[in-house]
């Protein structure tokens, strides 16, 4: 078939296709705003914290944060203190929480930036109280992180009472303000999993224990995107939504989320080869007949999973074609048969699926992983483009 891309063709999100672009991730910020609004409706009376950790799950933390705030998010969340400080340096002044840091880390830059920090142990609390004098304009605001069954970060049942007691003393001494209690669901994306109800009950008990210790936090947050959509009892008064902001739904009851990222590239070389031509390291693929091979300049150095070799698909000229041979660091090859494919043609690796291209979920299936990993692993060598946003603006932020 013939189906050549052209420089004037409409690309993802209506952006023009530039055949001179090696590769790019086109991010639809309007989709993030609309997804946030949908999640706010799903959350009911609970407020929404938009999680923009890991550079906004690969979409760009600054622009994703602004798009989520425009969609109705009340707070922002990240994993690390450095991520939080970077957002502040970019001009983000919304309430911002960071919760994953070693207790020996210098917390003062985050406190000075007005970041609310997650406190996972008595040791973490001691670090914050020792640095409290560095926080201008008031006491550091903290969220006590509780382990209700996930077995990761947070104080477990044996440690909660001591942490509540010490936090109450620190608050009474004017050293901190406890503004939140938080925990994280383990299996909210698994239909019927009993751990959801068990964790919800444990979190409810922990709230009662914190109140008995004299704590009156404003926020209580347990639900992730899956909990927000599928488990009303987990919502409390604040939910933390991450993957749903970017249009990837972890449960079957999708409220209408739209994937925000389209990964595209340009054919760098097309050539005819005879039957039996080996392709790639190890020659794990050979052409079955005379064929056109298209070289796509994206590889595992850009974030494509190496195990997508011989299974991952892309869209070229309106047809899905499978990667031929192994994924290399910088490139993959696609066997296009007798299609009329040329250097400069557009390659859609994944996107929302509007044009028949694979989705991030499809790629997760090719590689036995989750779509979270597919979008998050797209690396810094792939520039992000935000259609409708001027390069270098406060909203788009150029690359990141």
Short mmCIF file of C-alpha atoms in Angstrom, two decimals:
data_model
loop_
_atom_site.label_atom_id
_atom_site.label_comp_id
_atom_site.label_asym_id
_atom_site.label_seq_id
_atom_site.Cartn_x
_atom_site.Cartn_y
_atom_site.Cartn_z
CA UNK A 1 0.00 0.00 0.00
CA UNK A 2 0.99 3.64 -0.25
CA UNK A 3 0.70 5.88 2.76
CA UNK A 4 3.53 8.33 2.96
CA UNK A 5 3.64 10.97 5.66
CA UNK A 6 4.18 14.52 4.55
CA UNK A 7 5.29 17.70 6.24
CA UNK A 8 1.80 19.14 5.84
CA UNK A 9 -0.07 16.17 7.27
CA UNK A 10 -1.85 16.51 10.57
CA UNK A 11 0.00 14.73 13.34
CA UNK A 12 -0.82 13.98 16.99
CA UNK A 13 -3.13 16.52 18.58
CA UNK A 14 -3.35 18.34 15.26
CA UNK A 15 0.34 19.26 15.23
CA UNK A 16 2.10 19.38 11.86
CA UNK A 17 4.42 16.50 11.11
CA UNK A 18 8.05 17.53 10.57
CA UNK A 19 9.92 14.88 8.58
CA UNK A 20 13.19 16.31 9.88
CA UNK A 21 12.45 15.31 13.48
CA UNK A 22 14.30 12.18 14.60
CA UNK A 23 11.85 11.46 17.38
CA UNK A 24 9.65 13.29 19.85
CA UNK A 25 7.02 12.77 22.50
CA UNK A 26 4.05 14.98 21.73
CA UNK A 27 2.14 15.77 24.93
CA UNK A 28 -1.47 16.94 24.82
CA UNK A 29 -1.76 19.22 27.85
CA UNK A 30 -5.47 19.76 27.19
CA UNK A 31 -5.92 16.01 27.71
CA UNK A 32 -4.20 16.23 31.11
CA UNK A 33 -6.48 19.11 32.09
CA UNK A 34 -9.58 17.21 30.95
CA UNK A 35 -8.43 14.00 32.65
CA UNK A 36 -7.93 15.92 35.90
CA UNK A 37 -11.43 17.33 35.66
CA UNK A 38 -12.83 13.82 35.15
CA UNK A 39 -10.93 12.55 38.19
CA UNK A 40 -12.19 15.49 40.25
CA UNK A 41 -15.73 14.39 39.39
CA UNK A 42 -14.90 10.78 40.25
CA UNK A 43 -13.48 11.92 43.60
CA UNK A 44 -16.83 13.36 44.69
CA UNK A 45 -16.37 15.58 47.71
CA UNK A 46 -12.69 14.72 48.07
CA UNK A 47 -10.03 17.08 46.75
CA UNK A 48 -7.50 15.83 44.20
CA UNK A 49 -3.74 15.80 44.58
CA UNK A 50 -2.12 15.59 41.13
CA UNK A 51 0.98 13.40 41.28
CA UNK A 52 3.68 14.65 38.90
CA UNK A 53 6.63 12.60 40.14
CA UNK A 54 9.16 11.06 37.74
CA UNK A 55 8.95 14.16 35.53
CA UNK A 56 5.19 13.91 35.34
CA UNK A 57 5.34 10.19 34.47
CA UNK A 58 7.55 11.19 31.55
CA UNK A 59 5.24 13.95 30.29
CA UNK A 60 7.15 16.87 31.84
CA UNK A 61 6.58 17.82 35.47
CA UNK A 62 6.18 21.56 35.06
CA UNK A 63 3.68 21.54 32.18
CA UNK A 64 1.81 18.55 33.61
CA UNK A 65 1.49 20.28 36.98
CA UNK A 66 0.09 23.43 35.42
CA UNK A 67 -2.32 21.47 33.25
CA UNK A 68 -3.55 19.47 36.26
CA UNK A 69 -4.06 22.62 38.33
CA UNK A 70 -6.06 24.07 35.44
CA UNK A 71 -8.23 20.94 35.58
CA UNK A 72 -9.10 21.43 39.24
CA UNK A 73 -6.34 19.74 41.24
CA UNK A 74 -5.95 21.30 44.70
CA UNK A 75 -2.47 20.01 45.55
CA UNK A 76 0.53 18.54 43.77
CA UNK A 77 2.53 15.50 44.84
CA UNK A 78 5.98 14.18 43.99
CA UNK A 79 8.19 11.46 45.39
CA UNK A 80 11.47 13.24 46.12
CA UNK A 81 12.41 16.50 47.76
CA UNK A 82 14.52 17.46 44.75
CA UNK A 83 11.50 17.06 42.48
CA UNK A 84 9.54 19.38 44.74
CA UNK A 85 12.24 22.05 44.88
CA UNK A 86 12.57 21.90 41.09
CA UNK A 87 8.86 22.61 40.71
CA UNK A 88 9.18 25.59 43.04
CA UNK A 89 12.13 26.91 41.04
CA UNK A 90 9.95 26.64 37.94
CA UNK A 91 7.39 28.98 39.46
CA UNK A 92 4.86 26.46 40.76
CA UNK A 93 3.44 27.88 44.00
CA UNK A 94 0.52 25.49 44.61
CA UNK A 95 0.48 23.31 47.76
CA UNK A 96 3.10 20.64 47.14
CA UNK A 97 3.89 17.39 48.98
CA UNK A 98 6.99 15.14 48.73
CA UNK A 99 7.19 11.87 50.66
CA UNK A 100 10.19 9.72 49.73
CA UNK A 101 13.53 10.73 51.23
CA UNK A 102 16.19 9.22 53.52
CA UNK A 103 16.21 10.66 57.04
CA UNK A 104 19.82 11.82 56.66
CA UNK A 105 18.95 14.05 53.69
CA UNK A 106 19.13 17.79 54.19
CA UNK A 107 15.45 18.74 54.23
CA UNK A 108 16.06 22.45 54.67
CA UNK A 109 15.90 23.46 50.98
CA UNK A 110 12.49 21.82 50.67
CA UNK A 111 11.21 23.41 53.86
CA UNK A 112 12.53 26.79 52.79
CA UNK A 113 10.58 26.35 49.53
CA UNK A 114 7.38 25.73 51.45
CA UNK A 115 7.19 22.04 50.53
CA UNK A 116 5.01 19.85 52.72
CA UNK A 117 7.00 16.71 53.52
CA UNK A 118 5.93 13.17 54.17
CA UNK A 119 7.23 11.76 57.43
CA UNK A 120 7.55 7.96 57.50
CA UNK A 121 9.15 7.37 60.89
CA UNK A 122 10.16 8.94 64.18
CA UNK A 123 13.64 9.35 62.69
CA UNK A 124 12.26 11.30 59.73
CA UNK A 125 10.26 13.45 62.14
CA UNK A 126 13.44 14.24 64.06
CA UNK A 127 15.11 15.41 60.87
CA UNK A 128 12.23 17.80 60.17
CA UNK A 129 12.03 19.19 63.69
CA UNK A 130 15.80 19.75 63.75
CA UNK A 131 15.52 21.75 60.53
CA UNK A 132 12.35 23.58 61.52
CA UNK A 133 14.11 26.89 62.12
CA UNK A 134 15.04 27.02 58.42
CA UNK A 135 11.42 27.18 57.30
CA UNK A 136 10.47 30.82 56.71
CA UNK A 137 7.02 32.12 57.36
CA UNK A 138 5.75 29.41 59.65
CA UNK A 139 6.13 25.87 60.87
CA UNK A 140 6.93 23.05 58.44
CA UNK A 141 3.79 21.27 57.31
CA UNK A 142 4.02 17.48 57.37
CA UNK A 143 2.00 14.45 56.33
CA UNK A 144 2.50 11.36 58.47
CA UNK A 145 3.06 8.37 56.17
CA UNK A 146 1.49 5.11 57.36
CA UNK A 147 1.92 1.54 56.14
CA UNK A 148 -1.55 -0.03 56.19
CA UNK A 149 -0.59 -3.15 54.27
CA UNK A 150 1.55 -2.33 51.23
CA UNK A 151 4.72 -3.12 53.16
CA UNK A 152 6.72 -0.22 51.74
CA UNK A 153 7.22 3.31 53.02
CA UNK A 154 5.55 4.47 56.21
CA UNK A 155 5.20 3.63 59.88
CA UNK A 156 3.70 0.21 60.48
CA UNK A 157 1.25 -0.78 63.24
CA UNK A 158 4.05 -1.27 65.77
CA UNK A 159 5.41 2.23 65.21
CA UNK A 160 2.33 4.38 64.65
CA UNK A 161 1.58 5.15 68.30
CA UNK A 162 5.11 6.41 68.96
CA UNK A 163 5.10 8.53 65.82
CA UNK A 164 1.69 10.03 66.64
CA UNK A 165 2.82 10.85 70.18
CA UNK A 166 6.06 12.47 69.06
CA UNK A 167 4.33 14.39 66.27
CA UNK A 168 1.77 15.70 68.74
CA UNK A 169 4.55 16.89 71.05
CA UNK A 170 6.40 18.55 68.17
CA UNK A 171 3.21 20.27 67.11
CA UNK A 172 2.50 21.46 70.65
CA UNK A 173 6.05 22.84 70.82
CA UNK A 174 5.46 24.83 67.63
CA UNK A 175 8.01 22.88 65.60
CA UNK A 176 5.69 21.37 62.95
CA UNK A 177 2.10 21.40 61.79
CA UNK A 178 0.62 17.98 61.02
CA UNK A 179 -1.59 18.66 58.02
CA UNK A 180 -2.06 15.15 56.68
CA UNK A 181 -2.21 11.42 57.25
CA UNK A 182 -1.43 9.31 54.20
CA UNK A 183 -1.13 5.70 53.13
CA UNK A 184 -1.07 3.82 49.84
CA UNK A 185 -3.24 1.05 48.42
CA UNK A 186 -1.59 -2.16 47.26
CA UNK A 187 -4.19 -3.71 44.96
CA UNK A 188 -6.92 -1.21 44.12
CA UNK A 189 -6.52 -2.13 40.43
CA UNK A 190 -7.35 -5.80 41.06
CA UNK A 191 -11.13 -6.42 40.99
CA UNK A 192 -12.48 -7.84 44.23
CA UNK A 193 -9.15 -7.84 46.05
CA UNK A 194 -9.90 -7.98 49.80
CA UNK A 195 -6.84 -5.91 50.70
CA UNK A 196 -8.63 -2.72 49.65
CA UNK A 197 -11.24 -3.04 52.38
CA UNK A 198 -8.61 -4.23 54.86
CA UNK A 199 -6.38 -1.23 54.22
CA UNK A 200 -9.31 1.15 54.35
CA UNK A 201 -10.26 -0.22 57.76
CA UNK A 202 -6.69 0.06 59.04
CA UNK A 203 -6.43 3.63 57.78
CA UNK A 204 -9.69 4.51 59.51
CA UNK A 205 -8.35 3.03 62.74
CA UNK A 206 -5.12 5.00 62.33
CA UNK A 207 -7.09 8.23 61.92
CA UNK A 208 -8.87 7.50 65.19
CA UNK A 209 -5.56 6.77 66.92
CA UNK A 210 -4.07 10.01 65.62
CA UNK A 211 -7.05 11.96 66.93
CA UNK A 212 -6.69 10.25 70.30
CA UNK A 213 -3.08 11.46 70.35
CA UNK A 214 -4.30 15.01 69.83
CA UNK A 215 -3.67 15.37 66.09
CA UNK A 216 -6.22 17.10 63.85
CA UNK A 217 -4.82 17.02 60.28
CA UNK A 218 -6.71 18.68 57.45
CA UNK A 219 -6.08 15.90 54.93
CA UNK A 220 -6.52 12.13 55.01
CA UNK A 221 -5.42 10.43 51.79
CA UNK A 222 -5.32 6.77 50.83
CA UNK A 223 -6.79 6.46 47.32
CA UNK A 224 -4.73 6.40 44.14
CA UNK A 225 -6.29 6.66 40.65
CA UNK A 226 -7.75 3.17 40.89
CA UNK A 227 -9.19 3.87 44.33
CA UNK A 228 -10.60 7.19 43.19
CA UNK A 229 -12.49 5.60 40.30
CA UNK A 230 -13.47 2.20 41.66
CA UNK A 231 -13.46 2.32 45.48
CA UNK A 232 -15.49 5.20 46.98
CA UNK A 233 -14.72 4.19 50.58
CA UNK A 234 -11.02 4.89 50.02
CA UNK A 235 -11.47 8.55 49.05
CA UNK A 236 -11.74 10.21 52.49
CA UNK A 237 -11.17 13.96 51.94
CA UNK A 238 -8.20 13.82 49.52
CA UNK A 239 -7.16 11.45 46.74
CA UNK A 240 -3.77 11.17 45.01
CA UNK A 241 -4.09 10.65 41.28
CA UNK A 242 -1.08 9.85 39.16
CA UNK A 243 -1.43 7.65 36.09
CA UNK A 244 -5.02 8.73 35.42
CA UNK A 245 -3.90 12.33 34.85
CA UNK A 246 -2.02 11.12 31.81
CA UNK A 247 -4.99 9.24 30.39
CA UNK A 248 -4.00 5.71 31.33
CA UNK A 249 -6.68 3.95 33.35
CA UNK A 250 -5.70 1.15 35.76
CA UNK A 251 -9.25 -0.23 36.13
CA UNK A 252 -11.94 -1.39 33.72
CA UNK A 253 -14.38 1.39 34.68
CA UNK A 254 -12.63 4.05 32.60
CA UNK A 255 -14.44 7.38 33.09
CA UNK A 256 -13.28 8.59 29.67
CA UNK A 257 -9.60 9.35 30.21
CA UNK A 258 -7.55 10.24 27.13
CA UNK A 259 -3.87 9.27 26.76
CA UNK A 260 -1.81 12.45 26.63
CA UNK A 261 1.45 11.21 25.09
CA UNK A 262 2.14 10.26 21.49
CA UNK A 263 5.61 8.91 20.76
CA UNK A 264 6.57 9.41 17.14
CA UNK A 265 9.67 9.16 15.02
CA UNK A 266 10.75 9.57 11.41
CA UNK A 267 12.02 6.85 9.11
CA UNK A 268 15.75 7.51 8.78
CA UNK A 269 16.41 5.04 5.97
CA UNK A 270 14.36 2.69 3.78
CA UNK A 271 15.90 0.03 1.54
CA UNK A 272 14.94 -3.03 -0.43
CA UNK A 273 16.49 -6.31 0.66
CA UNK A 274 16.24 -9.88 -0.66
CA UNK A 275 14.47 -12.79 0.99
CA UNK A 276 16.48 -14.23 3.86
CA UNK A 277 18.05 -10.94 4.89
CA UNK A 278 19.03 -11.05 8.55
CA UNK A 279 18.18 -8.05 10.72
CA UNK A 280 19.77 -6.75 13.91
CA UNK A 281 22.12 -8.11 16.51
CA UNK A 282 22.10 -11.87 16.60
CA UNK A 283 20.12 -11.97 13.35
CA UNK A 284 17.03 -13.10 15.24
CA UNK A 285 14.85 -12.07 12.28
CA UNK A 286 15.10 -12.87 8.57
CA UNK A 287 12.87 -11.58 5.81
CA UNK A 288 10.52 -14.17 4.34
CA UNK A 289 10.48 -12.50 0.90
CA UNK A 290 12.01 -9.50 -0.87
CA UNK A 291 11.04 -6.57 1.34
CA UNK A 292 11.50 -2.94 2.32
CA UNK A 293 13.19 -2.40 5.67
CA UNK A 294 12.54 0.89 7.48
CA UNK A 295 15.11 2.13 9.97
CA UNK A 296 13.50 3.94 12.92
CA UNK A 297 15.95 5.99 15.05
CA UNK A 298 14.58 5.06 18.47
CA UNK A 299 16.00 2.41 20.76
CA UNK A 300 16.45 1.37 24.35
CA UNK A 301 18.67 4.44 24.85
CA UNK A 302 15.49 6.45 24.33
CA UNK A 303 13.34 4.25 26.54
CA UNK A 304 11.97 1.57 24.24
CA UNK A 305 12.03 -1.74 26.12
CA UNK A 306 14.71 -4.02 24.71
CA UNK A 307 12.39 -7.02 25.04
CA UNK A 308 10.05 -5.49 22.43
CA UNK A 309 12.22 -7.02 19.72
CA UNK A 310 10.19 -9.16 17.29
CA UNK A 311 6.96 -8.41 19.18
CA UNK A 312 6.47 -4.62 19.45
CA UNK A 313 4.45 -2.87 16.76
CA UNK A 314 4.48 0.63 15.26
CA UNK A 315 2.32 2.38 12.68
CA UNK A 316 3.92 3.34 9.35
CA UNK A 317 1.83 4.58 6.44
CA UNK A 318 -1.41 3.59 8.12
CA UNK A 319 -0.35 -0.02 8.71
CA UNK A 320 0.81 -1.63 11.93
CA UNK A 321 4.13 -3.36 11.44
CA UNK A 322 6.14 -5.45 13.88
CA UNK A 323 9.70 -4.63 14.89
CA UNK A 324 12.07 -6.92 13.03
CA UNK A 325 14.87 -8.25 15.21
CA UNK A 326 16.24 -6.84 18.41
CA UNK A 327 15.78 -3.36 19.80
CA UNK A 328 19.20 -1.70 19.70
CA UNK A 329 20.37 1.24 21.78
CA UNK A 330 19.55 3.83 19.14
CA UNK A 331 17.31 2.17 16.55
CA UNK A 332 14.89 -0.48 15.48
CA UNK A 333 14.09 -1.91 12.07
CA UNK A 334 10.59 -2.55 10.72
CA UNK A 335 9.85 -4.98 7.90
CA UNK A 336 7.37 -3.12 5.67
CA UNK A 337 6.99 -5.75 2.96
CA UNK A 338 6.06 -4.11 -0.34
CA UNK A 339 4.67 -0.93 1.22
CA UNK A 340 5.82 2.33 -0.37
CA UNK A 341 7.90 3.56 2.57
CA UNK A 342 10.59 6.23 2.35
CA UNK A 343 12.99 8.17 4.56
CA UNK A 344 11.07 11.03 6.17
CA UNK A 345 7.85 9.07 6.66
CA UNK A 346 6.19 9.30 10.04
CA UNK A 347 6.31 6.43 12.53
CA UNK A 348 3.78 6.34 15.36
CA UNK A 349 5.15 4.18 18.17
CA UNK A 350 2.23 4.69 20.51
CA UNK A 351 -0.49 7.21 21.17
CA UNK A 352 -4.20 7.43 21.98
CA UNK A 353 -5.03 5.05 19.11
CA UNK A 354 -7.00 7.55 17.02
CA UNK A 355 -5.15 6.66 13.83
CA UNK A 356 -4.84 2.96 14.50
CA UNK A 357 -1.47 3.27 16.21
CA UNK A 358 -0.61 1.08 19.20
CA UNK A 359 -1.30 2.51 22.63
CA UNK A 360 0.95 2.52 25.68
CA UNK A 361 -1.21 -0.31 26.99
CA UNK A 362 -0.50 -2.29 23.81
CA UNK A 363 3.21 -1.75 24.37
CA UNK A 364 2.84 -2.90 27.96
CA UNK A 365 1.33 -6.09 26.60
CA UNK A 366 4.18 -6.61 24.14
CA UNK A 367 6.70 -6.31 26.97
CA UNK A 368 4.85 -7.93 29.90
CA UNK A 369 4.84 -4.74 31.94
CA UNK A 370 2.47 -1.88 32.75
CA UNK A 371 1.69 1.24 30.75
CA UNK A 372 3.06 3.36 33.63
CA UNK A 373 6.53 2.07 32.78
CA UNK A 374 6.14 2.56 29.04
CA UNK A 375 5.49 6.31 29.26
CA UNK A 376 7.75 7.00 32.25
CA UNK A 377 10.82 5.38 30.74
CA UNK A 378 10.88 7.60 27.62
CA UNK A 379 14.19 9.31 28.27
CA UNK A 380 15.63 12.80 28.04
CA UNK A 381 17.09 12.19 24.58
CA UNK A 382 13.52 12.36 23.26
CA UNK A 383 12.36 15.99 23.26
CA UNK A 384 8.85 16.75 24.52
CA UNK A 385 6.64 18.97 22.42
CA UNK A 386 3.47 20.66 23.66
CA UNK A 387 1.21 21.67 20.77
CA UNK A 388 -0.38 25.05 21.31
CA UNK A 389 2.24 26.13 23.82
CA UNK A 390 5.02 28.53 22.90
CA UNK A 391 8.47 26.94 23.38
CA UNK A 392 10.10 28.07 26.60
CA UNK A 393 6.85 29.44 28.06
CA UNK A 394 5.94 28.96 31.72
CA UNK A 395 3.32 26.40 30.72
CA UNK A 396 5.32 24.34 28.28
CA UNK A 397 8.76 24.85 29.74
CA UNK A 398 10.54 23.85 26.52
CA UNK A 399 11.97 20.37 27.01
CA UNK A 400 11.00 19.96 30.66
#
